[in-house]
């Protein structure tokens, strides 16, 4: 297993290209199952998770071509060869569960393993299943598998989500596009990834309106055609590098980043004393001298502050000039980075879903270990500002969601390298 060693203290200067969003790409990949014609995805990130989805889709009969130079993934589901997603595949990556809706909509049945919990929380899929039931599917859970059938097709339905779920909104869309009649999703998630999925599905011939608002209308069609779609820029990758520059200091242009997808983060950075400017080529982040100011924030569904940037923002606030309060409202166990940050000298008190971070003047490097993707990168960010060497173990978490992390940071002057574990 690899690890990443960082010697802190160097400010970051230069430009970092932002790739397509992992959390959009995974659902777009699943959308390929809906059409017998090819779906071409440009600006694809090349990550452990997206590769994993490629393997799963291949096992379902999808023909796949990856053109590395142009970051283009061609997915052709001329015929569906299997409708089973086994435990081993869904266990390793939760987003695999997203093949259920498209298979149900296209073929009328599917057997997909329940994902189970994960490090950041229980993460049930009850809202996904209720949405399919509302569309007329028979759902049974047997031996850890969801067996879903709608042999005469899905029917449009009005679905009011009791709380906002990104995954359930996307999954319901992925099924409703081929249902008979109209579906209305109320209290829908408004994340940019939802809009990206709707844009792609509409390019394939779907009729979706209202994506990006809390009410989405979908008029079912009988079939979808092929399309070419460019994956939206990754707002979490963008936010991560913005917080890295804020923490380490420096001046970096995040090329291809979208300011309109990151308003809550931009406000937080402004309050912390970091300059953010939207430029034609992307977002420019600057902090030259002066300590970070403390900021209180809580995570919320979009357009609120994203839970996927909470750990990275906490890393920045560890060396703020004062006390910050953070409330995590999306996942019940998403402060696992706090004790690891404490190993670098951070002062963090966690009480339930609240963390109080008392900024210290400097962090000191140490070996650390992380339990999930965003927690891992928060340790890299803290390491960039810490005195001496920080070694982040269990790098496979990082590889699930950050492509070329070390290369991108090193190109901006960070002292960072990947090492092979003994
Ligand atoms: C997506 O997860 C992202 N994953 C997560 O990113 C992200 O943190 C999350 O949205 C919130 O923005 C992908 O897109 C692959 P939810 P998702 O359904 O869809 C509860 C990362 O690091 N819930 O919006 O699973 C759930 O447990 C990952 O890239 C139910 O109770 O999130 C959570 O508390 C981590 N029942 C809340 O809702 C359900 O049926 C919101 O989850 C569904 C969700």
CSV table of C-alpha atoms and ligand atoms in Angstrom, one decimal:
chain,number,residue,atom,x,y,z
A,1,UNK,CA,0.0,0.0,0.0
A,2,UNK,CA,1.3,3.5,-0.9
A,3,UNK,CA,1.6,6.4,1.4
A,4,UNK,CA,2.1,10.1,0.8
A,5,UNK,CA,4.9,12.1,2.5
A,6,UNK,CA,4.6,15.9,2.7
A,7,UNK,CA,7.2,18.3,4.0
A,8,UNK,CA,5.1,21.4,5.0
A,9,UNK,CA,5.9,25.1,4.8
A,10,UNK,CA,6.1,25.8,1.0
A,11,UNK,CA,3.4,28.2,-0.3
A,12,UNK,CA,1.6,27.0,-3.5
A,13,UNK,CA,2.0,29.0,-6.7
A,14,UNK,CA,0.9,28.2,-10.2
A,15,UNK,CA,-2.1,26.5,-11.9
A,16,UNK,CA,-4.0,23.3,-11.2
A,17,UNK,CA,-6.4,21.8,-13.8
A,18,UNK,CA,-9.7,20.7,-12.5
A,19,UNK,CA,-11.1,17.5,-13.9
A,20,UNK,CA,-14.7,16.2,-14.3
A,21,UNK,CA,-16.6,15.4,-11.1
A,22,UNK,CA,-16.4,11.9,-9.7
A,23,UNK,CA,-19.8,12.1,-8.2
A,24,UNK,CA,-21.3,13.1,-11.5
A,25,UNK,CA,-19.3,10.7,-13.6
A,26,UNK,CA,-20.4,7.7,-11.7
A,27,UNK,CA,-24.1,8.4,-12.3
A,28,UNK,CA,-23.5,9.3,-15.9
A,29,UNK,CA,-21.7,6.0,-16.4
A,30,UNK,CA,-24.8,4.2,-15.0
A,31,UNK,CA,-27.0,6.2,-17.5
A,32,UNK,CA,-25.3,4.4,-20.4
A,33,UNK,CA,-27.4,1.3,-19.4
A,34,UNK,CA,-30.5,3.2,-20.5
A,35,UNK,CA,-29.8,3.3,-24.2
A,36,UNK,CA,-28.8,0.7,-26.9
A,37,UNK,CA,-26.8,3.5,-28.5
A,38,UNK,CA,-23.3,4.7,-27.4
A,39,UNK,CA,-22.9,7.3,-24.7
A,40,UNK,CA,-19.7,9.3,-25.0
A,41,UNK,CA,-18.5,11.1,-21.8
A,42,UNK,CA,-15.8,13.7,-22.2
A,43,UNK,CA,-13.7,15.3,-19.4
A,44,UNK,CA,-13.9,12.0,-17.5
A,45,UNK,CA,-11.8,11.8,-14.3
A,46,UNK,CA,-9.6,8.6,-14.3
A,47,UNK,CA,-10.1,7.4,-10.7
A,48,UNK,CA,-10.3,4.1,-8.8
A,49,UNK,CA,-14.1,4.6,-8.5
A,50,UNK,CA,-14.8,5.4,-12.1
A,51,UNK,CA,-12.6,2.4,-13.2
A,52,UNK,CA,-14.5,0.3,-10.8
A,53,UNK,CA,-17.8,1.4,-12.4
A,54,UNK,CA,-16.3,0.5,-15.8
A,55,UNK,CA,-15.6,-3.0,-14.6
A,56,UNK,CA,-19.2,-3.4,-13.2
A,57,UNK,CA,-20.7,-2.1,-16.4
A,58,UNK,CA,-18.6,-4.4,-18.5
A,59,UNK,CA,-19.8,-7.3,-16.4
A,60,UNK,CA,-23.4,-6.2,-17.3
A,61,UNK,CA,-22.5,-6.4,-21.0
A,62,UNK,CA,-21.5,-2.8,-21.8
A,63,UNK,CA,-18.8,-2.4,-24.4
A,64,UNK,CA,-16.3,0.2,-23.2
A,65,UNK,CA,-13.5,2.2,-24.8
A,66,UNK,CA,-11.3,4.7,-22.8
A,67,UNK,CA,-9.3,7.2,-24.8
A,68,UNK,CA,-6.8,8.5,-22.3
A,69,UNK,CA,-5.4,11.4,-24.3
A,70,UNK,CA,-8.8,13.1,-24.6
A,71,UNK,CA,-10.3,11.8,-21.3
A,72,UNK,CA,-13.2,10.3,-23.3
A,73,UNK,CA,-15.1,7.2,-22.2
A,74,UNK,CA,-17.4,5.5,-24.7
A,75,UNK,CA,-20.0,3.2,-23.2
A,76,UNK,CA,-22.2,1.1,-25.5
A,77,UNK,CA,-24.9,-1.0,-23.9
A,78,UNK,CA,-26.3,-2.5,-27.2
A,79,UNK,CA,-27.6,-5.4,-25.1
A,80,UNK,CA,-27.8,-6.0,-21.4
A,81,UNK,CA,-26.0,-9.3,-20.7
A,82,UNK,CA,-26.6,-9.5,-17.0
A,83,UNK,CA,-28.9,-7.7,-14.5
A,84,UNK,CA,-27.0,-8.8,-11.4
A,85,UNK,CA,-24.6,-6.5,-9.4
A,86,UNK,CA,-23.0,-8.8,-6.8
A,87,UNK,CA,-22.1,-8.1,-3.2
A,88,UNK,CA,-18.4,-7.9,-3.9
A,89,UNK,CA,-18.8,-5.1,-6.4
A,90,UNK,CA,-21.4,-3.0,-4.5
A,91,UNK,CA,-19.5,-3.5,-1.2
A,92,UNK,CA,-16.4,-2.0,-2.6
A,93,UNK,CA,-18.1,1.0,-4.1
A,94,UNK,CA,-21.6,2.2,-3.0
A,95,UNK,CA,-22.2,4.1,-6.2
A,96,UNK,CA,-22.5,0.6,-7.9
A,97,UNK,CA,-26.0,0.5,-6.4
A,98,UNK,CA,-26.9,3.1,-9.1
A,99,UNK,CA,-27.2,0.5,-11.8
A,100,UNK,CA,-30.4,-0.8,-10.2
A,101,UNK,CA,-32.7,2.0,-11.5
A,102,UNK,CA,-31.4,2.0,-15.1
A,103,UNK,CA,-31.6,-1.8,-15.3
A,104,UNK,CA,-35.1,-1.8,-13.9
A,105,UNK,CA,-36.2,0.8,-16.4
A,106,UNK,CA,-34.6,-0.8,-19.4
A,107,UNK,CA,-35.0,-4.5,-18.8
A,108,UNK,CA,-37.8,-4.6,-16.2
A,109,UNK,CA,-35.8,-6.4,-13.5
A,110,UNK,CA,-32.5,-6.3,-11.6
A,111,UNK,CA,-30.8,-8.0,-8.6
A,112,UNK,CA,-28.4,-5.6,-6.9
A,113,UNK,CA,-26.6,-6.1,-3.5
A,114,UNK,CA,-27.5,-3.7,-0.7
A,115,UNK,CA,-24.5,-1.5,-0.2
A,116,UNK,CA,-24.4,-1.7,3.6
A,117,UNK,CA,-23.0,1.0,5.9
A,118,UNK,CA,-19.7,2.8,5.5
A,119,UNK,CA,-17.2,4.7,7.6
A,120,UNK,CA,-19.0,8.0,7.5
A,121,UNK,CA,-22.4,6.7,8.5
A,122,UNK,CA,-25.2,4.1,8.0
A,123,UNK,CA,-26.2,5.4,4.6
A,124,UNK,CA,-29.4,3.5,4.0
A,125,UNK,CA,-31.0,3.3,0.6
A,126,UNK,CA,-34.7,3.3,1.7
A,127,UNK,CA,-35.6,6.4,-0.2
A,128,UNK,CA,-34.2,4.9,-3.4
A,129,UNK,CA,-36.3,1.8,-2.9
A,130,UNK,CA,-39.5,3.7,-2.0
A,131,UNK,CA,-39.2,5.8,-5.1
A,132,UNK,CA,-39.0,2.6,-7.3
A,133,UNK,CA,-42.0,1.2,-5.4
A,134,UNK,CA,-43.9,4.4,-6.0
A,135,UNK,CA,-43.2,3.8,-9.7
A,136,UNK,CA,-44.8,0.4,-9.5
A,137,UNK,CA,-41.8,-1.9,-9.0
A,138,UNK,CA,-42.0,-5.0,-6.8
A,139,UNK,CA,-39.0,-4.8,-4.4
A,140,UNK,CA,-37.9,-7.7,-2.2
A,141,UNK,CA,-34.8,-8.0,-0.1
A,142,UNK,CA,-33.4,-11.5,0.0
A,143,UNK,CA,-30.0,-12.5,1.4
A,144,UNK,CA,-28.7,-9.0,1.3
A,145,UNK,CA,-29.8,-8.4,-2.3
A,146,UNK,CA,-32.5,-6.1,-3.6
A,147,UNK,CA,-34.6,-8.0,-6.1
A,148,UNK,CA,-36.6,-5.5,-8.2
A,149,UNK,CA,-39.1,-6.2,-10.9
A,150,UNK,CA,-41.4,-4.1,-13.1
A,151,UNK,CA,-42.1,-6.5,-15.9
A,152,UNK,CA,-44.7,-4.3,-17.5
A,153,UNK,CA,-42.5,-1.2,-17.1
A,154,UNK,CA,-42.3,1.5,-14.5
A,155,UNK,CA,-45.1,4.1,-14.1
A,156,UNK,CA,-44.7,7.8,-13.5
A,157,UNK,CA,-45.4,8.8,-9.9
A,158,UNK,CA,-45.4,11.8,-7.6
A,159,UNK,CA,-42.5,11.3,-5.1
A,160,UNK,CA,-42.1,13.6,-2.1
A,161,UNK,CA,-38.7,12.9,-0.4
A,162,UNK,CA,-38.9,13.4,3.4
A,163,UNK,CA,-35.5,14.9,3.3
A,164,UNK,CA,-33.0,15.8,0.6
A,165,UNK,CA,-31.0,12.9,-0.8
A,166,UNK,CA,-28.6,13.4,-3.7
A,167,UNK,CA,-28.4,9.7,-4.5
A,168,UNK,CA,-32.2,9.0,-4.3
A,169,UNK,CA,-32.9,12.1,-6.5
A,170,UNK,CA,-30.5,10.9,-9.1
A,171,UNK,CA,-31.6,7.3,-8.9
A,172,UNK,CA,-35.2,8.2,-9.3
A,173,UNK,CA,-34.4,10.3,-12.4
A,174,UNK,CA,-32.4,7.4,-13.9
A,175,UNK,CA,-35.5,5.2,-13.6
A,176,UNK,CA,-38.3,7.7,-14.4
A,177,UNK,CA,-36.9,8.7,-17.8
A,178,UNK,CA,-38.2,5.4,-19.2
A,179,UNK,CA,-41.4,5.1,-17.1
A,180,UNK,CA,-44.9,5.4,-18.6
A,181,UNK,CA,-46.2,8.9,-17.8
A,182,UNK,CA,-45.1,11.7,-15.7
A,183,UNK,CA,-43.0,11.7,-12.5
A,184,UNK,CA,-42.6,14.6,-10.1
A,185,UNK,CA,-39.8,14.6,-7.6
A,186,UNK,CA,-40.5,16.9,-4.7
A,187,UNK,CA,-37.9,18.1,-2.2
A,188,UNK,CA,-35.3,17.0,-4.7
A,189,UNK,CA,-31.6,17.6,-4.2
A,190,UNK,CA,-30.2,20.6,-6.1
A,191,UNK,CA,-26.5,19.7,-6.4
A,192,UNK,CA,-24.8,20.6,-9.7
A,193,UNK,CA,-24.3,16.9,-10.3
A,194,UNK,CA,-28.1,16.6,-10.5
A,195,UNK,CA,-28.2,19.2,-13.2
A,196,UNK,CA,-25.3,17.5,-15.1
A,197,UNK,CA,-27.2,14.2,-15.0
A,198,UNK,CA,-30.4,15.8,-16.3
A,199,UNK,CA,-28.4,17.6,-19.1
A,200,UNK,CA,-26.9,14.3,-20.2
A,201,UNK,CA,-30.2,12.4,-20.0
A,202,UNK,CA,-32.0,15.2,-22.0
A,203,UNK,CA,-29.2,15.0,-24.6
A,204,UNK,CA,-30.1,11.3,-24.8
A,205,UNK,CA,-33.8,12.2,-25.5
A,206,UNK,CA,-35.2,12.3,-22.0
A,207,UNK,CA,-37.6,15.0,-21.0
A,208,UNK,CA,-36.6,16.4,-17.6
A,209,UNK,CA,-37.4,19.9,-16.3
A,210,UNK,CA,-36.5,21.7,-13.1
A,211,UNK,CA,-33.2,20.0,-12.3
A,212,UNK,CA,-31.3,22.4,-10.0
A,213,UNK,CA,-34.6,23.3,-8.2
A,214,UNK,CA,-36.4,21.3,-5.5
A,215,UNK,CA,-39.0,20.1,-7.9
A,216,UNK,CA,-38.1,18.0,-10.9
A,217,UNK,CA,-40.6,17.0,-13.6
A,218,UNK,CA,-39.9,14.0,-15.8
A,219,UNK,CA,-42.0,13.0,-18.8
A,220,UNK,CA,-41.3,9.3,-19.5
A,221,UNK,CA,-40.2,8.4,-23.1
A,222,UNK,CA,-40.2,4.9,-24.7
A,223,UNK,CA,-36.5,4.8,-25.5
A,224,UNK,CA,-33.3,6.9,-25.3
A,225,UNK,CA,-30.6,7.4,-27.9
A,226,UNK,CA,-26.9,7.9,-27.7
A,227,UNK,CA,-25.3,11.3,-26.9
A,228,UNK,CA,-22.0,13.0,-26.2
A,229,UNK,CA,-21.7,14.8,-22.9
A,230,UNK,CA,-19.0,16.7,-21.1
A,231,UNK,CA,-18.7,15.9,-17.3
A,232,UNK,CA,-19.2,19.0,-15.2
A,233,UNK,CA,-16.0,20.3,-13.4
A,234,UNK,CA,-15.5,18.7,-10.0
A,235,UNK,CA,-16.6,21.3,-7.3
A,236,UNK,CA,-15.2,19.1,-4.5
A,237,UNK,CA,-11.8,18.8,-6.2
A,238,UNK,CA,-11.9,22.6,-6.8
A,239,UNK,CA,-12.8,23.3,-3.2
A,240,UNK,CA,-10.1,20.9,-1.9
A,241,UNK,CA,-7.3,22.7,-3.8
A,242,UNK,CA,-8.8,26.1,-2.8
A,243,UNK,CA,-8.6,25.1,0.8
A,244,UNK,CA,-5.1,23.7,0.3
A,245,UNK,CA,-4.0,27.1,-1.0
A,246,UNK,CA,-5.8,28.9,1.8
A,247,UNK,CA,-4.0,26.7,4.3
A,248,UNK,CA,-0.5,26.6,2.8
A,249,UNK,CA,-0.7,30.2,1.5
A,250,UNK,CA,0.2,31.2,-2.1
A,251,UNK,CA,-1.5,32.1,-5.3
A,252,UNK,CA,-3.1,29.4,-7.6
A,253,UNK,CA,-5.4,29.4,-10.6
A,254,UNK,CA,-7.8,26.5,-10.5
A,255,UNK,CA,-8.4,26.0,-14.2
A,256,UNK,CA,-11.8,25.1,-15.4
A,257,UNK,CA,-13.4,25.6,-11.9
A,258,UNK,CA,-16.9,26.9,-11.6
A,259,UNK,CA,-17.5,29.7,-9.1
A,260,UNK,CA,-21.3,29.4,-9.4
A,261,UNK,CA,-21.1,25.9,-7.9
A,262,UNK,CA,-19.1,26.9,-4.9
A,263,UNK,CA,-20.8,30.0,-3.4
A,264,UNK,CA,-20.9,28.7,0.2
A,265,UNK,CA,-17.2,27.9,0.1
A,266,UNK,CA,-16.3,31.2,-1.5
A,267,UNK,CA,-18.2,33.0,1.3
A,268,UNK,CA,-16.3,30.9,3.9
A,269,UNK,CA,-13.0,31.7,2.3
A,270,UNK,CA,-13.8,35.4,2.2
A,271,UNK,CA,-14.6,35.4,5.9
A,272,UNK,CA,-11.4,33.5,6.6
A,273,UNK,CA,-9.4,36.2,4.9
A,274,UNK,CA,-8.6,34.4,1.6
A,275,UNK,CA,-8.9,36.2,-1.7
A,276,UNK,CA,-11.0,34.4,-4.4
A,277,UNK,CA,-11.5,35.9,-7.8
A,278,UNK,CA,-13.4,34.4,-10.7
A,279,UNK,CA,-11.4,34.7,-13.9
A,280,UNK,CA,-12.2,33.7,-17.5
A,281,UNK,CA,-10.0,30.5,-17.1
A,282,UNK,CA,-11.2,29.6,-13.6
A,283,UNK,CA,-10.9,30.5,-10.0
A,284,UNK,CA,-7.9,32.3,-8.5
A,285,UNK,CA,-7.2,31.7,-4.8
A,286,UNK,CA,-4.7,33.9,-2.9
A,287,UNK,CA,-3.4,34.2,0.6
A,288,UNK,CA,-0.1,36.0,1.2
A,289,UNK,CA,0.7,36.4,4.8
A,290,UNK,CA,-1.6,36.9,7.7
A,291,UNK,CA,-3.3,34.1,9.7
A,292,UNK,CA,-6.6,32.5,8.6
A,293,UNK,CA,-9.5,34.0,10.5
A,294,UNK,CA,-11.8,31.6,12.4
A,295,UNK,CA,-15.2,30.9,10.8
A,296,UNK,CA,-18.3,29.0,12.0
A,297,UNK,CA,-20.2,26.9,9.5
A,298,UNK,CA,-22.5,23.9,9.1
A,299,UNK,CA,-22.8,21.4,6.3
A,300,UNK,CA,-26.1,21.4,4.3
A,301,UNK,CA,-27.5,20.2,1.0
A,302,UNK,CA,-26.6,22.4,-2.0
A,303,UNK,CA,-26.4,25.4,-2.2
A,304,UNK,CA,-25.3,25.1,1.5
A,305,UNK,CA,-21.7,24.2,2.5
A,306,UNK,CA,-20.9,20.7,1.1
A,307,UNK,CA,-20.2,17.9,3.6
A,308,UNK,CA,-17.6,16.7,1.1
A,309,UNK,CA,-15.5,19.8,2.0
A,310,UNK,CA,-16.0,19.8,5.7
A,311,UNK,CA,-12.8,17.9,6.6
A,312,UNK,CA,-10.7,20.1,4.3
A,313,UNK,CA,-12.2,23.3,5.8
A,314,UNK,CA,-11.5,21.9,9.3
A,315,UNK,CA,-7.9,21.3,8.3
A,316,UNK,CA,-7.6,25.0,7.3
A,317,UNK,CA,-9.2,26.2,10.5
A,318,UNK,CA,-6.8,24.2,12.7
A,319,UNK,CA,-4.2,27.0,12.3
A,320,UNK,CA,-6.8,29.9,12.4
A,321,UNK,CA,-6.3,32.8,14.7
A,322,UNK,CA,-9.2,31.8,17.1
A,323,UNK,CA,-12.0,29.4,17.6
A,324,UNK,CA,-14.3,28.0,14.9
A,325,UNK,CA,-17.4,25.8,15.3
A,326,UNK,CA,-18.4,23.2,12.7
A,327,UNK,CA,-21.7,21.4,12.6
A,328,UNK,CA,-22.0,18.3,10.3
A,329,UNK,CA,-25.7,17.8,9.5
A,330,UNK,CA,-25.5,15.3,6.6
A,331,UNK,CA,-23.6,12.2,7.9
A,332,UNK,CA,-23.6,11.0,11.5
A,333,UNK,CA,-20.0,10.0,11.7
A,334,UNK,CA,-17.9,12.4,9.6
A,335,UNK,CA,-15.4,13.8,12.1
A,336,UNK,CA,-13.0,10.8,11.9
A,337,UNK,CA,-10.2,13.1,10.7
A,338,UNK,CA,-10.4,15.1,14.0
A,339,UNK,CA,-8.2,12.7,16.0
A,340,UNK,CA,-5.8,12.4,13.2
A,341,UNK,CA,-5.5,16.2,12.8
A,342,UNK,CA,-4.9,16.2,16.6
A,343,UNK,CA,-1.8,14.1,16.0
A,344,UNK,CA,-0.4,17.1,14.1
A,345,UNK,CA,-1.1,19.3,17.2
A,346,UNK,CA,-4.6,20.5,16.2
A,347,UNK,CA,-7.0,21.3,19.1
A,348,UNK,CA,-10.4,19.9,18.2
A,349,UNK,CA,-13.2,19.0,20.6
A,350,UNK,CA,-16.0,16.9,19.1
A,351,UNK,CA,-19.4,16.7,20.8
A,352,UNK,CA,-21.8,14.7,18.7
A,353,UNK,CA,-22.3,16.4,15.4
A,354,UNK,CA,-20.4,19.6,16.5
A,355,UNK,CA,-16.6,20.2,16.5
A,356,UNK,CA,-14.9,23.2,18.1
A,357,UNK,CA,-11.6,23.9,16.5
A,358,UNK,CA,-9.2,26.2,18.5
A,359,UNK,CA,-6.6,27.4,16.1
A,360,UNK,CA,-2.9,26.8,17.0
A,361,UNK,CA,0.0,28.9,15.6
A,362,UNK,CA,1.6,25.9,13.9
A,363,UNK,CA,1.0,22.3,13.3
A,364,UNK,CA,3.9,19.8,13.5
A,365,UNK,CA,4.1,16.9,11.0
A,366,UNK,CA,3.4,13.3,12.1
A,367,UNK,CA,2.4,10.0,10.6
A,368,UNK,CA,-1.4,9.8,10.2
A,369,UNK,CA,-4.1,7.4,8.9
A,370,UNK,CA,-7.4,8.1,7.3
A,371,UNK,CA,-10.7,6.3,7.0
A,372,UNK,CA,-12.3,7.9,4.0
A,373,UNK,CA,-11.7,9.9,0.9
A,374,UNK,CA,-12.3,13.4,2.0
A,375,UNK,CA,-10.7,12.8,5.5
A,376,UNK,CA,-7.5,11.6,3.8
A,377,UNK,CA,-7.2,14.8,1.7
A,378,UNK,CA,-7.8,16.9,4.8
A,379,UNK,CA,-4.6,15.4,6.3
A,380,UNK,CA,-2.7,16.2,3.1
A,381,UNK,CA,-3.9,19.8,3.4
A,382,UNK,CA,-2.9,20.0,7.1
A,383,UNK,CA,0.5,18.5,6.2
A,384,UNK,CA,1.1,21.2,3.6
A,385,UNK,CA,1.1,23.8,6.4
A,386,UNK,CA,2.7,21.7,9.2
A,387,UNK,CA,6.3,22.0,10.2
A,388,UNK,CA,8.4,19.0,9.2
A,389,UNK,CA,7.1,15.8,7.6
A,390,UNK,CA,3.6,14.4,7.6
A,391,UNK,CA,3.1,10.9,6.2
A,392,UNK,CA,-0.5,10.0,5.2
A,393,UNK,CA,-1.1,6.2,5.2
A,394,UNK,CA,-3.9,4.3,3.4
A,395,UNK,CA,-3.6,6.3,0.3
A,396,UNK,CA,-6.0,4.0,-1.6
A,397,UNK,CA,-8.8,6.2,-0.1
A,398,UNK,CA,-7.3,9.2,-1.9
A,399,UNK,CA,-7.0,7.4,-5.2
A,400,UNK,CA,-10.8,6.8,-5.2
A,401,UNK,CA,-11.5,10.5,-5.8
A,402,UNK,CA,-8.4,12.6,-6.5
A,403,UNK,CA,-6.5,12.1,-9.8
A,404,UNK,CA,-2.8,13.1,-9.8
A,405,UNK,CA,-3.1,14.8,-6.4
A,406,UNK,CA,0.7,14.7,-5.7
A,407,UNK,CA,1.6,15.8,-9.2
A,408,UNK,CA,-0.9,18.7,-9.2
A,409,UNK,CA,0.4,20.0,-5.8
A,410,UNK,CA,4.1,19.4,-6.6
A,411,UNK,CA,3.7,21.4,-9.8
A,412,UNK,CA,2.7,24.3,-7.5
A,413,UNK,CA,5.8,23.9,-5.3
A,414,UNK,CA,4.5,21.6,-2.6
A,415,UNK,CA,7.1,19.1,-1.3
A,416,UNK,CA,5.0,16.0,-1.6
A,417,UNK,CA,5.8,12.5,-2.9
A,418,UNK,CA,4.2,9.1,-3.0
A,419,UNK,CA,6.1,6.3,-1.3
A,420,UNK,CA,5.7,2.5,-1.3
A,421,UNK,CA,4.8,1.1,2.1
A,422,UNK,CA,7.3,-1.5,3.4
B,1,LIG,C1,-23.6,11.6,-2.4
B,1,LIG,O1,-23.9,10.5,-1.5
B,1,LIG,C2,-22.1,11.7,-2.6
B,1,LIG,N1,-21.7,10.4,-3.2
B,1,LIG,C3,-21.4,11.9,-1.3
B,1,LIG,O2,-20.0,12.0,-1.6
B,1,LIG,C4,-21.9,13.2,-0.7
B,1,LIG,O3,-21.3,13.3,0.6
B,1,LIG,C5,-23.4,13.1,-0.5
B,1,LIG,O4,-24.0,12.9,-1.8
B,1,LIG,C6,-24.0,14.4,0.1
B,1,LIG,O5,-23.6,15.5,-0.8
B,1,LIG,C7,-21.9,10.2,-4.5
B,1,LIG,O6,-22.4,11.0,-5.3
B,1,LIG,C8,-21.4,8.9,-5.1
B,1,LIG,P1,-27.4,11.4,0.2
B,1,LIG,P2,-25.4,10.0,-1.3
B,1,LIG,O7,-28.3,10.4,-0.3
B,1,LIG,O8,-26.1,10.2,-2.5
B,1,LIG,C9,-29.4,9.7,4.2
B,1,LIG,C10,-17.7,11.5,-1.4
B,1,LIG,O9,-16.8,11.7,-0.5
B,1,LIG,N2,-30.2,8.8,3.3
B,1,LIG,O10,-27.6,12.9,-0.2
B,1,LIG,O11,-25.2,8.7,-0.7
B,1,LIG,C11,-27.9,9.4,4.2
B,1,LIG,O12,-27.5,8.4,5.0
B,1,LIG,C12,-19.1,11.0,-1.1
B,1,LIG,O13,-17.5,11.7,-2.6
B,1,LIG,C13,-31.1,7.9,3.8
B,1,LIG,O14,-31.4,8.0,5.1
B,1,LIG,O15,-25.9,11.0,-0.1
B,1,LIG,C14,-27.3,10.8,4.6
B,1,LIG,O16,-27.4,10.9,5.9
B,1,LIG,C15,-19.3,10.7,0.4
B,1,LIG,N3,-31.8,7.1,3.0
B,1,LIG,C16,-28.3,11.8,3.9
B,1,LIG,O17,-29.5,11.0,3.6
B,1,LIG,C17,-31.6,7.1,1.7
B,1,LIG,O18,-32.3,6.3,1.0
B,1,LIG,C18,-27.9,12.4,2.6
B,1,LIG,O19,-27.3,11.4,1.8
B,1,LIG,C19,-30.6,7.9,1.1
B,1,LIG,C20,-29.9,8.8,1.9
